């Protein structure tokens, strides 16, 4: 039950973020649910590989390269979903930062 609640709350917040943040566009709430699922899959499968490959750069930038990895994940989600669009790298970076902050708040409230 907690998983479905987190999924729906994150989808609602993602939908709201896409409406308010410049450069991020969602067609509807169904696309927000699909976006959350695609981002979860990409974070589970691809993000650990990118972290390992980017470890030297992450050390040199004191962890800031992880923000770039998050933006790349959002850009990949943009590529895979027709109902989600990001205008560029910096819009994806802003969207990923705000989404990470909001998701961490949701996790703290539900857990």
mmCIF file of C-alpha atoms in Angstrom:
data_model
loop_
_atom_site.group_PDB
_atom_site.id
_atom_site.type_symbol
_atom_site.label_atom_id
_atom_site.label_comp_id
_atom_site.label_asym_id
_atom_site.label_seq_id
_atom_site.Cartn_x
_atom_site.Cartn_y
_atom_site.Cartn_z
ATOM 1 C CA UNK A 1 0.000 0.000 0.000
ATOM 2 C CA UNK A 2 2.872 2.365 0.801
ATOM 3 C CA UNK A 3 4.384 1.803 -2.647
ATOM 4 C CA UNK A 4 1.174 2.787 -4.428
ATOM 5 C CA UNK A 5 0.766 5.818 -2.170
ATOM 6 C CA UNK A 6 4.342 6.946 -2.899
ATOM 7 C CA UNK A 7 3.804 6.377 -6.612
ATOM 8 C CA UNK A 8 0.624 8.453 -6.695
ATOM 9 C CA UNK A 9 2.006 11.260 -4.515
ATOM 10 C CA UNK A 10 5.171 11.453 -6.589
ATOM 11 C CA UNK A 11 3.118 11.477 -9.788
ATOM 12 C CA UNK A 12 0.942 14.307 -8.454
ATOM 13 C CA UNK A 13 3.994 16.318 -7.432
ATOM 14 C CA UNK A 14 5.708 15.602 -10.753
ATOM 15 C CA UNK A 15 2.622 16.829 -12.593
ATOM 16 C CA UNK A 16 2.559 20.019 -10.511
ATOM 17 C CA UNK A 17 6.301 20.569 -10.990
ATOM 18 C CA UNK A 18 5.965 20.237 -14.743
ATOM 19 C CA UNK A 19 3.265 22.901 -14.712
ATOM 20 C CA UNK A 20 5.326 25.395 -12.692
ATOM 21 C CA UNK A 21 8.930 24.787 -13.734
ATOM 22 C CA UNK A 22 10.056 26.357 -17.000
ATOM 23 C CA UNK A 23 11.188 23.925 -19.667
ATOM 24 C CA UNK A 24 9.334 20.813 -18.429
ATOM 25 C CA UNK A 25 6.097 19.760 -20.102
ATOM 26 C CA UNK A 26 3.707 16.903 -19.284
ATOM 27 C CA UNK A 27 0.606 16.139 -21.333
ATOM 28 C CA UNK A 28 -1.485 14.671 -18.532
ATOM 29 C CA UNK A 29 -1.615 12.852 -15.239
ATOM 30 C CA UNK A 30 -1.272 9.448 -16.912
ATOM 31 C CA UNK A 31 1.994 10.649 -18.418
ATOM 32 C CA UNK A 32 3.104 11.742 -14.932
ATOM 33 C CA UNK A 33 2.506 8.213 -13.624
ATOM 34 C CA UNK A 34 4.417 6.771 -16.585
ATOM 35 C CA UNK A 35 7.223 9.272 -15.992
ATOM 36 C CA UNK A 36 7.562 8.230 -12.360
ATOM 37 C CA UNK A 37 7.694 4.556 -13.368
ATOM 38 C CA UNK A 38 10.258 5.190 -16.132
ATOM 39 C CA UNK A 39 12.403 7.312 -13.818
ATOM 40 C CA UNK A 40 12.289 4.562 -11.186
ATOM 41 C CA UNK A 41 13.398 1.950 -13.713
ATOM 42 C CA UNK A 42 16.176 4.166 -15.086
ATOM 43 C CA UNK A 43 17.354 5.005 -11.558
ATOM 44 C CA UNK A 44 17.412 1.322 -10.623
ATOM 45 C CA UNK A 45 19.121 0.025 -13.758
ATOM 46 C CA UNK A 46 21.178 2.762 -15.376
ATOM 47 C CA UNK A 47 22.104 5.120 -12.544
ATOM 48 C CA UNK A 48 24.425 2.676 -10.712
ATOM 49 C CA UNK A 49 26.320 2.065 -13.959
ATOM 50 C CA UNK A 50 26.666 5.796 -14.595
ATOM 51 C CA UNK A 51 27.822 6.347 -11.012
ATOM 52 C CA UNK A 52 30.569 3.752 -11.386
ATOM 53 C CA UNK A 53 31.696 5.128 -14.745
ATOM 54 C CA UNK A 54 31.595 8.716 -13.505
ATOM 55 C CA UNK A 55 33.231 8.069 -10.139
ATOM 56 C CA UNK A 56 36.538 9.827 -10.972
ATOM 57 C CA UNK A 57 34.705 12.935 -12.198
ATOM 58 C CA UNK A 58 32.409 12.799 -9.165
ATOM 59 C CA UNK A 59 35.422 12.803 -6.846
ATOM 60 C CA UNK A 60 37.044 15.692 -8.713
ATOM 61 C CA UNK A 61 33.858 17.779 -8.597
ATOM 62 C CA UNK A 62 33.135 16.866 -4.964
ATOM 63 C CA UNK A 63 29.882 15.133 -5.868
ATOM 64 C CA UNK A 64 28.409 17.756 -8.191
ATOM 65 C CA UNK A 65 28.675 15.394 -11.154
ATOM 66 C CA UNK A 66 25.836 13.375 -9.599
ATOM 67 C CA UNK A 67 23.544 16.270 -10.541
ATOM 68 C CA UNK A 68 24.633 15.823 -14.146
ATOM 69 C CA UNK A 69 23.847 12.095 -13.923
ATOM 70 C CA UNK A 70 20.362 12.935 -12.610
ATOM 71 C CA UNK A 71 19.822 15.364 -15.490
ATOM 72 C CA UNK A 72 20.912 12.694 -17.974
ATOM 73 C CA UNK A 73 18.366 10.291 -16.451
ATOM 74 C CA UNK A 74 15.630 12.931 -16.937
ATOM 75 C CA UNK A 75 16.748 13.495 -20.537
ATOM 76 C CA UNK A 76 16.573 9.747 -21.162
ATOM 77 C CA UNK A 77 13.050 9.696 -19.744
ATOM 78 C CA UNK A 78 12.241 12.539 -22.148
ATOM 79 C CA UNK A 79 13.557 10.376 -24.985
ATOM 80 C CA UNK A 80 11.495 7.329 -23.989
ATOM 81 C CA UNK A 81 8.170 9.074 -23.243
ATOM 82 C CA UNK A 82 6.109 10.948 -25.804
ATOM 83 C CA UNK A 83 4.018 12.775 -23.198
ATOM 84 C CA UNK A 84 7.009 14.295 -21.378
ATOM 85 C CA UNK A 85 9.322 16.916 -22.804
ATOM 86 C CA UNK A 86 12.256 18.869 -21.422
ATOM 87 C CA UNK A 87 13.558 21.868 -23.348
ATOM 88 C CA UNK A 88 17.240 21.277 -22.698
ATOM 89 C CA UNK A 89 19.955 20.185 -20.323
ATOM 90 C CA UNK A 90 19.525 23.018 -17.831
ATOM 91 C CA UNK A 91 15.757 22.503 -17.702
ATOM 92 C CA UNK A 92 16.394 18.803 -17.046
ATOM 93 C CA UNK A 93 18.921 19.735 -14.352
ATOM 94 C CA UNK A 94 16.461 22.066 -12.613
ATOM 95 C CA UNK A 95 13.646 19.504 -12.909
ATOM 96 C CA UNK A 96 15.819 16.725 -11.477
ATOM 97 C CA UNK A 97 17.004 18.840 -8.535
ATOM 98 C CA UNK A 98 13.512 19.965 -7.560
ATOM 99 C CA UNK A 99 12.066 16.485 -8.113
ATOM 100 C CA UNK A 100 14.769 14.978 -5.896
ATOM 101 C CA UNK A 101 14.006 17.441 -3.110
ATOM 102 C CA UNK A 102 10.257 16.885 -3.343
ATOM 103 C CA UNK A 103 10.647 13.104 -3.495
ATOM 104 C CA UNK A 104 12.847 13.094 -0.406
ATOM 105 C CA UNK A 105 10.179 15.067 1.483
ATOM 106 C CA UNK A 106 7.516 12.557 0.357
ATOM 107 C CA UNK A 107 9.737 9.685 1.502
ATOM 108 C CA UNK A 108 10.205 11.294 4.920
ATOM 109 C CA UNK A 109 6.473 11.864 5.349
ATOM 110 C CA UNK A 110 5.364 8.400 4.283
ATOM 111 C CA UNK A 111 8.131 6.393 5.969
#
